[in-house]
XYZ file of C-alpha atoms in Angstrom:
778
model
C -0.097 0.394 0.441
C 1.369 3.151 -1.109
C 2.649 5.704 1.936
C 0.304 8.879 3.124
C 1.527 12.348 0.884
C 3.876 13.963 2.844
C 3.578 17.623 3.906
C 4.936 20.501 5.431
C 6.617 19.360 8.397
C 5.138 21.763 11.009
C 5.227 22.225 14.890
C 3.172 19.367 17.186
C 1.515 21.491 18.851
C 0.348 23.951 16.296
C 0.383 22.186 13.242
C 2.054 25.169 11.836
C 4.846 25.512 9.302
C 8.023 25.272 11.352
C 10.374 28.514 11.561
C 6.972 30.534 10.520
C 5.293 33.201 11.920
C 1.775 32.425 12.195
C -1.129 34.557 13.788
C -0.463 32.678 17.226
C 3.132 31.914 17.402
C 5.307 31.801 20.247
C 0.791 32.930 21.999
C -1.222 30.819 24.414
C -4.120 29.280 22.467
C -7.100 30.776 23.451
C -9.879 28.426 25.271
C -11.495 25.823 22.603
C -14.559 27.165 22.574
C -14.758 25.664 18.718
C -15.966 23.004 20.127
C -18.631 23.683 22.452
C -21.691 23.157 20.783
C -20.793 20.370 18.354
C -22.911 17.740 20.131
C -21.738 14.431 21.039
C -18.713 14.621 18.751
C -17.710 17.825 20.289
C -17.578 16.749 23.635
C -15.405 13.570 23.144
C -13.127 16.242 21.276
C -13.055 18.177 24.282
C -12.743 15.156 26.941
C -10.041 13.504 24.009
C -6.772 13.054 25.370
C -4.786 14.740 23.103
C -1.184 15.158 24.686
C 0.103 11.914 22.385
C -1.557 13.105 19.334
C 0.265 14.893 16.667
C -2.534 17.096 16.230
C -1.467 18.299 20.296
C -4.652 19.904 22.096
C -7.650 21.903 20.710
C -6.692 24.885 22.136
C -3.615 25.339 20.111
C -4.581 23.858 16.803
C -4.168 26.316 14.143
C -6.992 28.536 13.527
C -7.299 27.384 9.914
C -8.264 23.875 11.531
C -10.651 25.112 13.953
C -12.599 26.868 11.562
C -12.893 24.120 9.254
C -13.535 21.713 13.008
C -16.570 24.392 13.711
C -17.827 23.593 10.791
C -18.186 20.418 10.436
C -19.354 20.048 14.207
C -22.380 22.697 13.075
C -23.348 20.515 10.059
C -25.762 17.559 10.515
C -24.400 16.956 7.348
C -21.931 13.806 7.443
C -17.843 15.189 7.615
C -15.029 14.267 8.172
C -11.680 15.878 8.127
C -7.873 14.344 7.838
C -5.117 16.779 8.964
C -1.518 16.549 9.411
C 1.397 14.731 7.887
C -0.221 11.711 9.268
C -3.968 13.247 8.665
C -5.592 12.912 11.688
C -9.498 11.628 11.062
C -11.740 14.292 12.951
C -15.409 13.649 12.393
C -18.707 14.858 13.223
C -22.067 13.580 14.477
C -23.510 12.508 11.134
C -20.388 10.221 9.866
C -20.846 8.219 13.255
C -23.461 6.299 11.061
C -20.755 5.852 8.701
C -18.168 4.186 10.857
C -20.386 2.150 12.795
C -18.343 -0.425 15.244
C -15.231 1.918 14.593
C -16.701 4.589 16.598
C -15.788 6.331 18.637
C -11.710 4.756 18.877
C -10.999 6.341 15.353
C -11.273 10.176 16.593
C -7.834 11.539 16.081
C -6.179 8.175 14.432
C -4.586 8.520 10.760
C -6.909 8.182 7.920
C -4.538 5.232 6.956
C -5.264 3.269 9.625
C -8.796 4.536 10.297
C -10.153 3.032 6.957
C -7.155 0.652 6.034
C -9.878 -2.291 4.465
C -10.635 0.680 1.636
C -7.102 2.433 1.772
C -6.812 1.036 -1.126
C -9.724 2.331 -3.376
C -9.572 5.584 -1.861
C -5.280 6.520 -1.905
C -5.931 7.929 -5.089
C -8.226 10.122 -4.312
C -6.693 11.068 -1.198
C -3.042 11.952 -2.942
C -5.189 13.998 -5.738
C -6.719 16.051 -2.348
C -3.692 16.806 -1.009
C -2.069 17.881 -4.254
C -4.191 20.794 -4.430
C -6.967 18.630 -6.955
C -11.175 18.386 -5.384
C -12.597 15.416 -6.776
C -16.500 14.421 -6.367
C -17.708 10.929 -7.022
C -21.044 9.141 -6.784
C -22.934 6.153 -5.937
C -18.616 4.559 -5.288
C -18.656 0.973 -4.248
C -16.722 0.143 -1.363
C -16.231 -2.884 0.502
C -16.202 -1.417 3.810
C -15.403 -3.668 6.764
C -16.894 -1.374 9.753
C -19.129 -3.922 12.085
C -15.975 -6.348 11.444
C -17.407 -8.090 8.711
C -17.103 -7.087 4.721
C -19.776 -5.526 3.324
C -21.122 -3.652 0.064
C -21.385 0.044 0.410
C -21.699 3.340 -1.822
C -21.159 6.947 -1.036
C -21.694 9.970 -3.217
C -18.600 12.445 -1.658
C -16.094 15.141 -2.088
C -12.554 15.346 -1.047
C -11.064 19.276 -0.866
C -8.089 20.307 -0.191
C -7.635 22.563 3.081
C -4.746 24.863 3.465
C -3.616 26.127 6.739
C -2.521 29.823 7.482
C 0.398 29.913 5.240
C -1.399 28.842 2.063
C 0.042 25.711 1.936
C -2.635 22.345 1.748
C -2.279 21.057 5.714
C -5.631 18.309 5.120
C -8.617 17.384 3.239
C -12.071 17.440 4.120
C -14.699 15.722 3.112
C -18.304 15.772 2.737
C -19.879 12.781 1.844
C -23.577 11.080 2.519
C -24.039 7.581 1.893
C -26.512 6.145 -0.593
C -25.810 1.897 -0.012
C -29.919 1.996 0.602
C -30.829 4.288 -2.344
C -28.202 1.690 -4.681
C -29.555 -1.258 -3.350
C -33.489 -0.013 -4.018
C -32.543 1.068 -8.128
C -31.138 -2.356 -8.346
C -34.260 -4.664 -7.281
C -36.730 -1.585 -8.947
C -33.966 -2.458 -11.421
C -34.424 -6.152 -11.563
C -37.544 -6.114 -10.836
C -38.028 -3.617 -14.209
C -35.708 -6.319 -15.835
C -37.640 -9.830 -14.595
C -41.137 -7.397 -16.128
C -39.376 -6.343 -19.090
C -37.962 -10.527 -19.324
C -41.614 -11.478 -18.295
C -42.881 -9.584 -21.010
C -40.563 -10.947 -23.539
C -40.589 -14.550 -23.153
C -44.994 -14.440 -22.424
C -46.223 -17.431 -24.568
C -49.007 -15.277 -25.715
C -48.237 -12.082 -28.339
C -48.012 -8.488 -26.526
C -47.554 -4.980 -28.086
C -47.966 -1.160 -26.753
C -49.340 1.111 -29.399
C -49.103 4.690 -28.474
C -51.939 7.561 -30.541
C -54.019 7.660 -32.661
C -51.775 6.065 -35.674
C -50.424 3.000 -33.568
C -47.015 3.833 -32.846
C -45.774 0.508 -32.189
C -43.819 1.351 -28.112
C -43.016 -1.947 -27.106
C -43.600 -5.943 -28.900
C -42.573 -9.105 -27.589
C -40.733 -12.293 -29.123
C -44.373 -13.576 -29.673
C -45.409 -10.695 -31.369
C -41.952 -10.667 -33.433
C -42.726 -14.469 -34.103
C -45.957 -14.023 -35.179
C -45.361 -11.361 -38.167
C -41.908 -11.904 -38.151
C -38.472 -11.376 -36.773
C -36.887 -9.722 -39.103
C -39.325 -6.612 -39.128
C -38.412 -3.296 -37.411
C -41.348 -2.687 -36.155
C -40.771 -0.320 -33.256
C -41.140 2.954 -33.010
C -43.566 2.685 -36.495
C -47.027 3.322 -36.989
C -49.299 -0.083 -37.238
C -50.056 0.669 -40.935
C -46.600 1.126 -42.121
C -44.930 -1.683 -39.586
C -47.359 -4.006 -41.253
C -48.630 -2.951 -44.755
C -49.636 -6.065 -46.127
C -53.018 -5.937 -42.787
C -53.964 -3.862 -45.043
C -57.664 -4.317 -46.266
C -58.130 -7.243 -43.258
C -60.590 -5.270 -40.885
C -58.021 -5.161 -37.999
C -56.506 -1.101 -38.087
C -60.200 -0.158 -38.492
C -60.790 -2.732 -35.003
C -57.603 -0.727 -33.306
C -59.172 3.055 -34.448
C -62.619 2.326 -33.002
C -61.113 0.800 -29.630
C -59.256 4.080 -29.668
C -61.697 6.200 -30.297
C -64.503 4.310 -28.261
C -62.339 3.620 -24.943
C -64.103 -0.150 -25.509
C -61.964 -2.903 -25.379
C -62.301 -5.829 -28.195
C -61.955 -9.115 -28.261
C -61.830 -11.758 -30.860
C -61.566 -15.109 -31.934
C -59.897 -17.272 -34.082
C -59.664 -14.596 -36.626
C -58.010 -15.094 -39.695
C -55.066 -12.449 -40.707
C -52.582 -12.946 -43.795
C -49.162 -12.047 -42.875
C -45.663 -11.579 -44.788
C -43.272 -13.413 -42.555
C -40.533 -13.564 -44.433
C -38.997 -10.571 -46.889
C -40.241 -11.378 -50.587
C -42.751 -14.093 -49.961
C -46.217 -14.484 -50.179
C -49.125 -13.169 -47.147
C -48.719 -16.408 -45.004
C -52.570 -17.349 -43.114
C -52.528 -17.495 -39.681
C -55.094 -17.547 -36.936
C -55.250 -14.993 -33.865
C -57.131 -14.810 -30.766
C -56.879 -11.505 -29.796
C -57.784 -8.720 -27.034
C -57.525 -4.740 -27.699
C -57.107 -2.955 -24.783
C -57.295 0.979 -24.438
C -54.459 2.319 -22.425
C -55.846 5.878 -20.552
C -54.374 8.832 -18.934
C -55.207 9.630 -14.912
C -58.075 12.146 -17.158
C -59.205 8.896 -18.644
C -57.832 10.357 -22.156
C -57.427 6.859 -24.642
C -53.820 7.581 -25.191
C -52.824 4.297 -26.596
C -53.825 0.619 -26.909
C -52.032 -2.363 -25.378
C -52.897 -5.613 -27.820
C -52.262 -9.404 -26.712
C -53.723 -12.655 -27.708
C -52.137 -16.124 -29.343
C -51.180 -17.375 -32.344
C -54.016 -20.123 -32.084
C -53.067 -21.027 -36.263
C -52.324 -25.106 -34.660
C -55.212 -25.015 -32.517
C -57.472 -24.074 -35.528
C -55.658 -26.023 -38.312
C -56.195 -29.080 -35.343
C -60.407 -28.346 -35.430
C -60.146 -28.217 -39.367
C -58.214 -31.377 -39.736
C -60.476 -33.306 -36.965
C -63.398 -32.251 -39.004
C -61.673 -33.453 -42.178
C -60.705 -36.570 -39.956
C -64.428 -37.221 -38.548
C -65.732 -36.941 -42.062
C -62.463 -39.508 -43.094
C -63.714 -41.692 -40.768
C -67.246 -41.460 -41.572
C -67.039 -42.216 -45.414
C -63.811 -44.655 -44.843
C -66.723 -47.184 -41.852
C -69.629 -46.179 -44.761
C -67.530 -48.091 -46.992
C -65.228 -50.354 -45.778
C -65.744 -53.640 -46.142
C -65.997 -55.074 -42.181
C -69.322 -53.165 -39.956
C -68.366 -50.390 -37.546
C -69.456 -49.101 -34.490
C -68.656 -46.366 -31.627
C -69.505 -46.548 -27.821
C -69.877 -44.504 -25.205
C -67.865 -45.043 -22.157
C -71.645 -46.473 -20.474
C -71.147 -49.028 -23.612
C -73.856 -46.932 -25.644
C -73.859 -47.606 -29.320
C -73.606 -43.984 -30.911
C -72.399 -45.112 -34.480
C -72.914 -47.830 -36.793
C -71.763 -47.357 -40.178
C -74.221 -47.955 -43.362
C -72.517 -51.717 -44.120
C -74.331 -52.571 -40.701
C -77.471 -51.058 -41.006
C -76.875 -52.805 -44.905
C -76.099 -56.592 -43.423
C -78.123 -56.721 -40.718
C -81.304 -54.312 -42.154
C -81.223 -52.440 -38.541
C -81.925 -48.290 -38.836
C -80.315 -46.250 -36.238
C -83.749 -45.787 -34.576
C -83.198 -49.674 -33.764
C -79.862 -50.393 -34.319
C -78.126 -47.589 -31.270
C -78.169 -48.146 -27.657
C -78.361 -51.705 -26.989
C -80.326 -52.662 -30.104
C -77.578 -54.014 -31.841
C -77.914 -56.867 -29.592
C -81.203 -58.134 -31.069
C -79.480 -58.574 -34.654
C -77.169 -61.274 -32.819
C -78.875 -65.152 -32.802
C -80.866 -65.441 -29.505
C -78.630 -68.332 -28.186
C -75.779 -65.794 -28.586
C -77.328 -62.646 -27.796
C -77.393 -63.083 -23.877
C -73.564 -64.313 -23.490
C -72.421 -61.613 -25.790
C -74.201 -59.352 -24.353
C -72.380 -59.404 -20.870
C -69.008 -60.574 -22.280
C -69.319 -57.011 -23.759
C -70.764 -54.928 -20.507
C -67.809 -56.835 -18.384
C -65.036 -55.754 -20.982
C -66.342 -52.029 -20.896
C -66.446 -51.815 -17.117
C -62.966 -53.229 -17.814
C -62.217 -50.763 -20.160
C -60.580 -54.198 -21.678
C -60.222 -55.077 -25.425
C -63.559 -57.003 -26.367
C -63.366 -60.214 -29.025
C -66.187 -62.419 -29.744
C -67.386 -65.105 -31.869
C -71.212 -65.480 -32.334
C -74.040 -65.657 -35.031
C -75.407 -62.538 -36.868
C -79.158 -61.955 -38.870
C -78.714 -60.894 -42.043
C -81.725 -58.817 -43.667
C -82.162 -61.828 -45.587
C -83.073 -63.693 -42.266
C -80.180 -66.370 -42.594
C -77.592 -66.253 -39.748
C -73.611 -65.657 -40.533
C -70.740 -66.467 -38.247
C -69.235 -63.092 -37.203
C -66.391 -61.316 -35.506
C -66.980 -59.050 -32.987
C -63.494 -57.427 -32.094
C -62.880 -53.492 -30.316
C -60.175 -51.758 -28.719
C -60.521 -49.169 -26.064
C -60.042 -45.453 -26.098
C -58.520 -43.447 -23.676
C -58.029 -39.529 -23.821
C -54.408 -38.198 -23.053
C -55.208 -37.610 -19.537
C -56.114 -41.347 -19.494
C -60.081 -41.251 -19.455
C -61.838 -44.037 -20.631
C -63.943 -42.618 -23.705
C -65.472 -46.166 -24.576
C -64.721 -48.177 -27.632
C -64.480 -48.678 -31.597
C -65.403 -52.273 -33.157
C -65.609 -53.558 -36.886
C -67.724 -56.305 -36.917
C -66.755 -59.448 -39.669
C -68.249 -61.908 -41.564
C -65.774 -65.063 -41.114
C -68.599 -67.668 -42.236
C -66.243 -68.405 -45.034
C -63.405 -68.499 -43.066
C -64.794 -70.585 -40.900
C -65.586 -73.203 -43.250
C -62.073 -73.075 -44.276
C -60.903 -73.631 -40.959
C -63.319 -76.709 -41.283
C -61.790 -77.794 -43.924
C -57.932 -76.943 -42.844
C -58.895 -79.173 -39.573
C -59.818 -81.525 -41.902
C -56.993 -81.323 -44.122
C -54.705 -81.442 -40.482
C -55.973 -84.842 -39.703
C -55.549 -85.993 -42.925
C -52.029 -84.900 -42.980
C -51.195 -86.329 -39.426
C -52.846 -89.752 -40.284
C -50.592 -90.164 -43.285
C -46.969 -88.928 -41.552
C -47.547 -91.256 -38.996
C -48.465 -94.285 -41.577
C -45.247 -93.153 -43.282
C -42.006 -95.303 -42.250
C -39.910 -92.487 -41.903
C -39.825 -89.698 -39.561
C -41.605 -86.701 -40.508
C -41.207 -83.524 -38.919
C -41.921 -79.981 -39.137
C -40.453 -77.125 -37.641
C -40.519 -72.803 -37.292
C -38.177 -70.807 -38.807
C -36.443 -70.539 -35.255
C -35.182 -74.506 -35.648
C -37.996 -75.376 -32.876
C -39.912 -78.902 -33.988
C -43.623 -77.902 -34.147
C -44.294 -81.034 -35.409
C -43.544 -85.005 -35.005
C -45.504 -88.008 -36.674
C -45.732 -91.359 -34.132
C -43.296 -93.230 -36.104
C -40.626 -90.628 -33.853
C -41.731 -92.221 -30.684
C -42.005 -95.977 -31.901
C -38.347 -95.744 -33.018
C -36.517 -93.648 -30.608
C -38.755 -94.083 -27.266
C -38.443 -90.506 -27.018
C -42.318 -88.515 -25.930
C -43.622 -86.717 -29.144
C -44.206 -83.566 -26.748
C -40.900 -83.699 -25.587
C -39.196 -84.330 -29.090
C -41.173 -80.401 -29.798
C -39.348 -77.384 -29.538
C -35.058 -78.702 -28.998
C -35.791 -81.820 -27.310
C -35.578 -84.124 -30.320
C -31.491 -83.289 -30.357
C -31.269 -85.024 -27.270
C -31.295 -88.093 -29.869
C -28.780 -87.670 -32.044
C -25.122 -89.238 -31.307
C -23.463 -86.216 -29.430
C -20.685 -85.519 -32.323
C -23.351 -85.366 -34.894
C -25.219 -82.650 -33.185
C -22.308 -80.212 -32.761
C -21.606 -80.830 -37.179
C -25.312 -80.828 -37.525
C -26.372 -78.480 -35.486
C -24.384 -74.998 -36.471
C -25.482 -76.061 -40.199
C -29.110 -76.977 -39.936
C -29.165 -72.187 -38.149
C -26.687 -71.954 -41.650
C -29.836 -73.343 -44.181
C -32.238 -71.626 -41.796
C -30.500 -68.253 -41.923
C -29.422 -69.276 -46.065
C -32.699 -70.940 -46.862
C -31.043 -73.875 -48.496
C -32.066 -77.377 -48.649
C -31.280 -79.360 -45.149
C -30.060 -81.969 -46.160
C -27.329 -85.433 -44.614
C -26.853 -87.163 -42.600
C -26.503 -87.685 -39.191
C -27.021 -90.790 -36.176
C -30.233 -91.121 -33.617
C -30.151 -93.337 -30.711
C -32.741 -95.900 -31.148
C -35.147 -97.197 -28.595
C -32.712 -100.033 -27.699
C -30.223 -97.444 -27.500
C -28.085 -98.487 -30.551
C -27.110 -95.346 -32.698
C -28.729 -95.729 -36.335
C -27.193 -93.750 -39.764
C -29.891 -91.511 -40.999
C -30.674 -89.544 -44.281
C -32.430 -86.194 -43.972
C -33.832 -83.464 -45.800
C -35.904 -80.464 -44.981
C -37.423 -77.714 -47.345
C -38.363 -74.196 -46.258
C -42.025 -73.095 -47.027
C -42.888 -69.914 -47.218
C -45.590 -67.172 -46.090
C -47.423 -65.214 -48.305
C -44.931 -62.550 -48.267
C -41.834 -64.919 -49.155
C -40.361 -65.290 -45.836
C -39.292 -68.748 -44.595
C -41.678 -69.491 -41.997
C -41.410 -73.372 -41.994
C -39.501 -76.337 -42.559
C -41.181 -79.820 -43.638
C -38.333 -82.727 -43.631
C -38.120 -86.207 -43.002
C -35.184 -88.621 -41.681
C -34.796 -92.336 -43.165
C -32.771 -95.237 -41.767
C -30.045 -95.653 -43.601
C -28.042 -97.720 -41.418
C -27.636 -101.155 -42.956
C -26.846 -99.061 -46.505
C -24.623 -96.636 -45.452
C -22.203 -100.166 -44.025
C -22.694 -101.486 -47.728
C -21.032 -97.958 -48.736
C -18.559 -98.874 -46.028
C -17.748 -102.270 -47.492
C -18.191 -101.015 -51.111
C -15.084 -97.134 -50.556
C -13.162 -100.627 -48.876
C -13.408 -102.984 -51.880
C -12.856 -99.399 -54.558
C -10.407 -98.429 -52.155
C -8.396 -101.641 -52.310
C -8.743 -101.884 -56.447
C -7.087 -98.206 -56.255
C -4.426 -99.834 -54.575
C -3.904 -102.422 -56.370
C -4.127 -100.706 -60.621
C -2.070 -98.192 -58.920
C 0.657 -101.128 -57.470
C -0.497 -102.788 -61.392
C 0.736 -99.635 -63.044
C 3.542 -98.987 -61.206
C 5.002 -103.042 -61.811
C 3.948 -102.095 -65.512
C 6.356 -99.069 -65.457
C 8.662 -100.551 -63.625
C 8.812 -103.270 -66.268
C 8.879 -101.378 -69.047
C 12.174 -99.586 -68.180
C 13.743 -102.916 -67.558
C 12.627 -103.887 -70.707
C 13.245 -100.348 -72.781
C 16.481 -100.327 -71.098
C 18.783 -101.881 -73.862
C 16.996 -100.619 -76.249
C 19.209 -99.633 -79.056
C 20.062 -95.767 -79.371
C 18.449 -95.570 -82.804
C 15.275 -96.826 -80.787
C 15.419 -94.692 -77.734
C 13.172 -92.417 -78.744
C 10.183 -94.576 -79.497
C 11.228 -96.541 -75.804
C 10.912 -92.746 -74.194
C 7.889 -91.960 -75.620
C 6.462 -95.288 -74.481
C 7.477 -94.426 -71.307
C 5.778 -91.097 -71.199
C 2.873 -92.538 -72.336
C 2.654 -94.844 -69.141
C 3.183 -91.727 -66.618
C 0.839 -89.633 -68.451
C -2.161 -92.176 -68.213
C -0.564 -93.456 -64.600
C -1.008 -89.549 -63.514
C -4.727 -89.640 -64.372
C -5.254 -92.739 -62.686
C -4.306 -90.979 -60.167
C -6.788 -88.066 -60.229
C -9.629 -90.884 -60.887
C -8.348 -93.098 -58.305
C -8.793 -89.594 -55.618
C -12.231 -89.180 -56.637
C -12.717 -93.176 -56.046
C -13.356 -93.635 -59.470
C -16.595 -91.902 -59.405
C -15.763 -88.859 -61.886
C -13.125 -86.242 -62.328
C -12.387 -82.705 -63.233
C -11.666 -81.567 -66.821
C -9.991 -79.202 -65.671
C -7.307 -81.420 -62.786
C -7.159 -83.782 -65.797
C -5.824 -81.445 -67.786
C -3.575 -79.506 -65.230
C -2.108 -83.091 -63.900
C -1.060 -83.965 -67.551
C 0.730 -80.896 -68.610
C 1.709 -80.292 -65.064
C 5.930 -81.821 -65.924
C 5.928 -78.255 -68.790
C 4.193 -76.126 -66.737
C 7.653 -77.182 -64.301
C 9.151 -75.249 -67.087
C 9.265 -71.840 -66.857
C 10.194 -71.101 -70.903
C 6.792 -73.165 -71.265
C 3.504 -71.152 -71.928
C -0.278 -72.715 -71.178
C -3.363 -71.249 -70.974
C -6.005 -73.458 -69.721
C -9.990 -71.758 -69.584
C -13.040 -73.277 -69.698
C -15.960 -74.100 -67.312
C -16.447 -76.269 -64.536
C -17.366 -79.989 -66.232
C -16.481 -83.178 -64.587
C -16.248 -86.429 -66.764
C -16.885 -90.078 -66.217
C -13.858 -91.949 -65.618
C -13.287 -93.661 -69.365
C -13.740 -90.317 -70.968
C -11.353 -88.678 -68.743
C -8.586 -90.944 -69.331
C -8.806 -90.906 -72.897
C -8.656 -87.153 -72.942
C -5.574 -87.442 -71.051
C -4.149 -89.377 -73.249
C -5.369 -87.182 -75.957
C -4.007 -84.330 -74.628
C -0.267 -86.113 -73.528
C -0.179 -86.666 -77.106
C -0.474 -83.207 -78.550
C 2.302 -81.961 -75.336
C 4.733 -84.568 -76.610
C 4.655 -83.439 -79.986
C 4.460 -79.298 -79.140
C 7.437 -79.622 -77.180
C 9.366 -81.539 -79.822
C 8.400 -79.609 -82.507
C 5.370 -76.801 -82.194
C 4.883 -74.284 -79.540
C 6.465 -75.278 -76.287
C 9.501 -76.368 -77.998
C 10.355 -72.476 -78.243
C 10.502 -70.068 -75.553
C 8.102 -67.758 -77.137
C 5.929 -70.098 -78.121
C 2.243 -70.748 -76.161
C -0.261 -73.261 -76.203
C -4.205 -72.256 -75.137
C -6.431 -74.764 -74.426
C -10.339 -74.056 -74.013
C -13.408 -75.799 -73.997
C -17.489 -75.136 -74.388
C -20.599 -77.263 -74.507
C -23.053 -77.599 -76.404
C -26.823 -77.509 -75.875
C -28.051 -79.659 -78.841
C -30.315 -82.641 -78.362
C -26.951 -84.601 -76.998
C -25.097 -81.854 -75.180
C -21.193 -82.165 -76.474
C -18.148 -81.237 -74.902
C -15.557 -79.002 -77.631
C -11.927 -79.162 -77.013
C -9.805 -76.961 -78.072
C -6.106 -76.992 -78.876
C -4.499 -74.297 -80.378
C -1.117 -73.348 -81.129
C 0.637 -70.275 -81.894
C 4.117 -68.312 -81.977
C 5.824 -71.388 -82.491
C 8.557 -72.843 -84.911
C 6.525 -72.857 -88.841
C 3.753 -75.266 -89.197
C 4.416 -78.331 -91.672
C 1.923 -80.763 -92.423
C 3.608 -84.163 -91.543
C 3.394 -86.918 -94.685
C 2.731 -89.334 -92.407
C -0.062 -90.097 -89.841
C 1.659 -90.748 -86.675
C 1.182 -93.524 -83.948
C 0.095 -90.157 -81.867
C -2.850 -89.310 -84.265
C -4.091 -92.705 -84.500
C -3.651 -93.113 -80.282
C -5.625 -89.839 -80.213
C -8.841 -90.668 -82.669
C -8.945 -93.904 -81.671
C -9.110 -93.684 -77.845
C -12.264 -90.974 -78.533
C -13.553 -92.673 -80.800
C -13.540 -96.241 -79.981
C -13.764 -95.273 -76.572
C -16.439 -92.373 -76.086
C -18.150 -92.299 -79.382
C -16.106 -88.906 -80.137
C -14.261 -87.183 -82.906
C -11.063 -85.123 -83.475
C -10.131 -82.478 -85.836
C -6.015 -82.307 -86.367
C -4.937 -79.149 -88.763
C -1.729 -77.544 -89.341
C -2.533 -73.977 -89.610
C 0.478 -71.524 -90.460
C 0.351 -69.771 -86.842
C 0.456 -73.165 -85.083
C -1.063 -76.921 -85.012
C -5.231 -76.923 -84.568
C -7.308 -80.130 -82.718
C -10.900 -79.842 -82.062
C -11.930 -82.661 -79.898
C -15.573 -83.208 -79.641
C -16.949 -86.152 -76.912
C -20.953 -86.715 -76.471
C -21.741 -85.843 -72.999
C -24.636 -88.400 -72.682
C -24.294 -90.536 -69.333
C -23.304 -93.281 -71.625
C -21.038 -90.817 -73.645
C -18.650 -88.757 -71.103
C -20.466 -86.722 -68.426
C -20.105 -87.299 -64.980
C -22.151 -84.052 -63.424
C -23.008 -81.663 -66.235
C -24.066 -78.716 -65.452
C -27.207 -78.568 -66.949
C -28.404 -81.589 -64.766
C -27.199 -79.715 -61.443
């Protein structure tokens, strides 16, 4: 905190400048009569011990100080004076309430010590005063600790410099008024005004204050601005200028009438066209509005207060409700069902035209509870009681009874209704419908008979017949299940049937079952089920999905057949085939070994023929390997070709491209094509495209769709050495033609085109000719 401002040194007793000659210099001061009549503070000053004070006794105070103190003590206005180097603090009776608990011990203490809690705030002002600059402050905020705790205070005051007899500034004088209550009152008033203004602005209804005969807008809240369009600057403008599109709609005339008559106006659901966005057509709105005249003290109308609500949504809702009711009646009168509506007490207040046409009743005979007279006598009693009980419980209502038609015949009908409730939960009655279900009941009877026939048929079947929901749970199992497994049918329903499946098969089959339900694929396979004697026996099963009207799968129907003996025979047959494959493979190996040993002594001149023979044996062995892996049931054409040309594919300089659709061949066709491909590859490696790095062979095939499907396989060489037609037909050519013609009934066209050798093989794919699994039959 800055030090107190310095003043010129003075003598302790007189407060006059040292070395100066004042009026009382070296003289005894007169009695302190200037303190007489100073009220409480005058008495305190007279009784105060000034011996330790820098001011000294009052009778020695300089005349300038005496004059200020005398003026201060006789004033009712709060004042204080701070004098001398330490700015000793002197104050009057009016200042006592400001001091609070600091009174009276603050008398004579330094200014800085007296108001240490606010010294930081007032020191700059004090400095100005001691520098000769007076200041005035209005409602200055100060946080003071005058009663032992900080409190917000406000003051209006002035600080003025006070000069002594020498003309030097010896202190400062303050006249002040505490305005704390006034400031707080103004703040409270402002807060209340702000609150009222905020309430005005945020009021749910629109409000506006119009002044004078021109109806100039003084105020308009947010709801009013939202009604007429936020972007409008209407305040300060006459109504006709602010809202020009309203001209001719009668509202300005109403304002004129209220202003001239002094009578308020109340209007409901008034239509008004407002241009709520610049450059757009006027938008239709509906308002409830009150124009209330505002008068002065003399009763003269000075303006109009307009308030109301935008009820466009309510009017539109009412209109929509009327339209909805009209649509409901039109829909109900033309609906294929008979529609009715009741009050909360159950009395019928509406019956659609179709009811009257069906029953022959009229509104006079059908409304109320008259509708029960059209119900069959045997059904009206119990159905009426059911209706009254449901209505009393406010529950849905649903019954089936016989209803008399206008021609006197009775038809089965279903009568159903749902309770209506208001937004607050009040029960409003029923809205119901009646539907002729005679035809449906006849269909249900036929379906019931059909279901009985289905159960009889499935129970007579030797297989296990079942049906499931799309979640996999069994919903029907024929009686053969219990006869076979010993498990009760009711225990098999749901997922109980899985307990009869072999645990190993259950782990495999159940995920597959879920997959089929998700994809819609046919569910088929083989699994073991436990017979009632405990033996697990193999079954083959197959199930197809059944779709509902919307195309979604609703159910699955399937059956399982015991194939245990066939399964054992298949295993035995597979064992025999494996043994045969093993023996054939060993036989080929022996032939290859014998050929190798026999041809070892062949002369160099006949070595190429011997090598060709060995290669043909190896090609035949490779084809046999493919068929052996498939249990001699057939082989994939692509796999056969790849296996034969595999020795050439290992050589990076050889280029062979293979392309064609999937085709599975029977064994003899596969062997014939394998040997033909081997001969072509061998010839190409010696003389054709495979004999040079740049050459390439294209092997392609297609399937024709004539009366008898045929395979057309094309071997074409390119970029090889120049092609010259041979002068004689070699063994390889005769082998290709003979094997395809004799074994499978095919034919071969071998041409020596300049671009490369082309061989086209045409093979029939009938079951007798060569297809084990033709795509057209998959």
